[in-house]
Coordinates of N, CA and C in Angstrom, one line a residue:
X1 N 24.9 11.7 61.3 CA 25.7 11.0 60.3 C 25.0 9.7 60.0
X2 N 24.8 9.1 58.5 CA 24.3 8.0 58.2 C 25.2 7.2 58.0
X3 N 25.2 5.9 58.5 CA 26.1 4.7 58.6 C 25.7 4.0 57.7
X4 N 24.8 4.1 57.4 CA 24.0 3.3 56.3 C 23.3 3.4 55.3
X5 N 23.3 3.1 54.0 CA 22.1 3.7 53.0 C 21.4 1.9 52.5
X6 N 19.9 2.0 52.9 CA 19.1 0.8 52.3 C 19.6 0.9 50.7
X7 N 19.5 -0.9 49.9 CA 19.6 -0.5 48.6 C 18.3 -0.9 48.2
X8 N 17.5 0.0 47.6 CA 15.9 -0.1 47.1 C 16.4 -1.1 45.6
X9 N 17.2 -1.3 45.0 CA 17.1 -2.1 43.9 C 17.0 -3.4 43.6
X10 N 17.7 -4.0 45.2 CA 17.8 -5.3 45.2 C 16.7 -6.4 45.9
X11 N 16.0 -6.3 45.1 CA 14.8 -7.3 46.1 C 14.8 -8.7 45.6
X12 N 15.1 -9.3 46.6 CA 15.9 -10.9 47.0 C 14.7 -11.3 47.4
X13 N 13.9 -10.9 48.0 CA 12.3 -11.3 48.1 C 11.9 -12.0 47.4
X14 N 11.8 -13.5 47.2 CA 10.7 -14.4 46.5 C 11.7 -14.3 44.8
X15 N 12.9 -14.0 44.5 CA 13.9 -14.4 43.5 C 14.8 -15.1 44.0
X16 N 15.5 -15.9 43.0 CA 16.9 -16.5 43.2 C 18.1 -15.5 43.5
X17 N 18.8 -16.0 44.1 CA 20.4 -15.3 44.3 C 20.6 -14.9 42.7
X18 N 21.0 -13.7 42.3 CA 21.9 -13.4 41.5 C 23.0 -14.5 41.1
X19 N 23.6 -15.0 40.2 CA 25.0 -15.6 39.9 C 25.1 -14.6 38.7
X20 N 25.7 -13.8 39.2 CA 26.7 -12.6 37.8 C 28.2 -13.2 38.2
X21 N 28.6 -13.9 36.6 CA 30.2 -14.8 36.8 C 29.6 -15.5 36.3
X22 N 29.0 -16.5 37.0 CA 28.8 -17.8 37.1 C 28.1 -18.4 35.7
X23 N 28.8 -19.2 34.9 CA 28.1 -19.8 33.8 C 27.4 -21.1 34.2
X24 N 26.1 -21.5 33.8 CA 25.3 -22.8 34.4 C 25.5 -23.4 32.7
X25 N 26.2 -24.2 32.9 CA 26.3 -25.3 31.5 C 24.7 -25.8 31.4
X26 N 24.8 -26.2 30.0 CA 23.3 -26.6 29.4 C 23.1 -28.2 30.0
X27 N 21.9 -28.4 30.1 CA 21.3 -29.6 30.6 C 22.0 -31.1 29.6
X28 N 22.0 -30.7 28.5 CA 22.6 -31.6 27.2 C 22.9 -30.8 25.7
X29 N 23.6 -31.3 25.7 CA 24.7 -30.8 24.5 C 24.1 -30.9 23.2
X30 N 23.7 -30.6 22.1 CA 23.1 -30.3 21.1 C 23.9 -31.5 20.1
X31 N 23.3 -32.4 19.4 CA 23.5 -33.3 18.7 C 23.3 -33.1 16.9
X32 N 24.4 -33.3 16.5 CA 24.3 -32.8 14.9 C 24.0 -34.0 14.5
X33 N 23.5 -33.4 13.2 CA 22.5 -34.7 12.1 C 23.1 -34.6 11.0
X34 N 23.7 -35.4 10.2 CA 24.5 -35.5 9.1 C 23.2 -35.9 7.9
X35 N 23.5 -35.1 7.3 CA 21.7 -35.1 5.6 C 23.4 -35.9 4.4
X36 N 22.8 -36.7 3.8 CA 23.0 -36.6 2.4 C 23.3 -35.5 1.6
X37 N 23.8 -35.2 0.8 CA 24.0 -34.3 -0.3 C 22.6 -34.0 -0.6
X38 N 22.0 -35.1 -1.5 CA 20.4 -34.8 -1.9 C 19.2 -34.5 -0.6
X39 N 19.6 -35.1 0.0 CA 18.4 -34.5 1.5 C 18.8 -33.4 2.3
X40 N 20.3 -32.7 1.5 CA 20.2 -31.8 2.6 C 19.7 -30.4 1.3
X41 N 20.2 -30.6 0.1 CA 19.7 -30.0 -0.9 C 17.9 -29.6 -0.9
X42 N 17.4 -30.4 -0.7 CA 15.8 -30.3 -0.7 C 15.5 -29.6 0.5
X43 N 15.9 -30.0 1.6 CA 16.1 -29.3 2.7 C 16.2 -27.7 2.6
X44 N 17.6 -27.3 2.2 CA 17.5 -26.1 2.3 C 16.6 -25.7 0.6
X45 N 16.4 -26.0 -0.2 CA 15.4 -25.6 -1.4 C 14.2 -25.4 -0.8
X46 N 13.2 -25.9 0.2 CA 12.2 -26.1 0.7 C 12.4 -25.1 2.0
X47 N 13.5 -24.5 3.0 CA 13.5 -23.5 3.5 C 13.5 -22.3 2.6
X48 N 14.4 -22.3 1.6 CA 14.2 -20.9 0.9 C 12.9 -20.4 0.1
X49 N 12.6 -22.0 -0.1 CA 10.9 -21.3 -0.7 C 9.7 -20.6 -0.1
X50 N 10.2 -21.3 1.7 CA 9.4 -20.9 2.6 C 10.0 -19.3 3.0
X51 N 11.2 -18.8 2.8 CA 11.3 -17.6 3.2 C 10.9 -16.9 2.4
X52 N 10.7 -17.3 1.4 CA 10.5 -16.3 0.0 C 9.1 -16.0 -0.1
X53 N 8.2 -17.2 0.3 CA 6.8 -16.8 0.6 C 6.5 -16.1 1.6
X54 N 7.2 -15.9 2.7 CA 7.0 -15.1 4.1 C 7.3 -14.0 3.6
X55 N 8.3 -13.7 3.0 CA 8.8 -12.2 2.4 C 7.6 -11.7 1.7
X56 N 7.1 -12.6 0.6 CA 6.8 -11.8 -0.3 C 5.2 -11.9 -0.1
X57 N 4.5 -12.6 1.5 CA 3.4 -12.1 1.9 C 2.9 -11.0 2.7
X58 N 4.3 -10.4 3.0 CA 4.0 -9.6 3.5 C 4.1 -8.0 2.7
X59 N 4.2 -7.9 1.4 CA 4.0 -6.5 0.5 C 3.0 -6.1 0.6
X60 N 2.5 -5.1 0.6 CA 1.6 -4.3 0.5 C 0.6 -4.0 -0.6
X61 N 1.2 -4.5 -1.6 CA 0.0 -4.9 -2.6 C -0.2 -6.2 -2.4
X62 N 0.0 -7.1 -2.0 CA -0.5 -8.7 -1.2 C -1.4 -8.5 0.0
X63 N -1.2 -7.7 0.7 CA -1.6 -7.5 1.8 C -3.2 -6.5 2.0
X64 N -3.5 -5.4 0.9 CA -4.2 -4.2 1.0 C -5.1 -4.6 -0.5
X65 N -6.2 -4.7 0.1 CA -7.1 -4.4 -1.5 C -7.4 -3.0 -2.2
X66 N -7.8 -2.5 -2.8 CA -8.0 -1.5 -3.2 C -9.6 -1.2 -2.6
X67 N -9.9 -0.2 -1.9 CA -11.0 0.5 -0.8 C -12.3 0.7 -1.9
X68 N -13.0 0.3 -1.6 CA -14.4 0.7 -2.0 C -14.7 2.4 -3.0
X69 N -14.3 2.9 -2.0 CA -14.5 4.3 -1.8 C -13.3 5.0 -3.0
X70 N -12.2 3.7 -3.2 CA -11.6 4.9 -4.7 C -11.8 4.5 -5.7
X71 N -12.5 3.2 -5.7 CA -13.9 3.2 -7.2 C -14.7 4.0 -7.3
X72 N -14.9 4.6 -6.2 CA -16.7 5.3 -6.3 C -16.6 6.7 -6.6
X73 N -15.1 7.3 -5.9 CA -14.6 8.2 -6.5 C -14.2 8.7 -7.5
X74 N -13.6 7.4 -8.3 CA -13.0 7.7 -9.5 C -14.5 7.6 -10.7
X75 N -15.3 6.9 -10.0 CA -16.4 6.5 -11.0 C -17.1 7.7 -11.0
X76 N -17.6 8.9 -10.1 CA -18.1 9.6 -10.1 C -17.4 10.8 -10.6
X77 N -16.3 11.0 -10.7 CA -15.1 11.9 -11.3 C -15.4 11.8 -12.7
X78 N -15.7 10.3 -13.0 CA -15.5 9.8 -14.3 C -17.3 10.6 -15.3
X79 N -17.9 10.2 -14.4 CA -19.6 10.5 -14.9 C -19.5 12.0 -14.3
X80 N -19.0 13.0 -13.9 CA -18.7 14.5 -13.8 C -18.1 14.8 -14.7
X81 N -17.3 14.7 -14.9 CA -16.4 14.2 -16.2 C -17.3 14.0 -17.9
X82 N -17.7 13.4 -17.8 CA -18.4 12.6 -19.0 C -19.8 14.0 -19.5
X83 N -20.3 14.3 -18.2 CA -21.3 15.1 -18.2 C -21.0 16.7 -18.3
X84 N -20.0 17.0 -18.2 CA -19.3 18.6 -18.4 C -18.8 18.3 -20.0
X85 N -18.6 17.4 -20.2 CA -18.0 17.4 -21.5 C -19.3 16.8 -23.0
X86 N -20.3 16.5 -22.4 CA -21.6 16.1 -22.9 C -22.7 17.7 -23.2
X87 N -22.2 18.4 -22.0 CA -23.0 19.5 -21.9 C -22.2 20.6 -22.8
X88 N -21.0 20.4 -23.3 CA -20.1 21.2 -23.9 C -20.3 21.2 -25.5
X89 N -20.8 19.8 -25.5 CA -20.9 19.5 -26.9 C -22.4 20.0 -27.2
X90 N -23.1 20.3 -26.3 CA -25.2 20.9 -26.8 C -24.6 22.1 -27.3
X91 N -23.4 22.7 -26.7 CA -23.9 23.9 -26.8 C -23.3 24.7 -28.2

């Protein structure tokens, strides 16, 4: 009969005690800043410009150039093209 089961989950080895409950208040309390009407206006104007350029650097036509390789493609389509319809007119 086993009297005992080891628990493998808890390794207290080289960690702190657990405190589950226990809330640790913050070092210092967060201090509010009162802006002017006009400085807080510019404020948020100058955050939303900044979001709007983060947003809108990251699209995918911003971000992707157009590849080498579907110029060369289309250019040779183009002069396949030009040349089937060049040979159409000899004849």
């Amino acid at each position: 009969m086993v009297s005992s089961v080891e628990n493998n989950f808890v390794n207290t080895s080289g960690r702190p005690a657990l405190t589950v409950g226990v809330l640790n208040p913050p070092n210092a309390l967060h201090k509010p800043v009162l802006y002017s009407e006009k400085e807080a206006d510019t404020q948020f104007k100058q955050l939303s410009k900044d979001i709007y350029q983060a947003e809108h650097s990251q699209k995918f036509e911003q971000k992707r150039k157009t590849p080498l390789s579907v110029f060369l493609t289309v250019f040779a389509a183009a002069v396949g093209s030009g040349y089937l319809v060049y040979r159409k007119m000899l004849k």
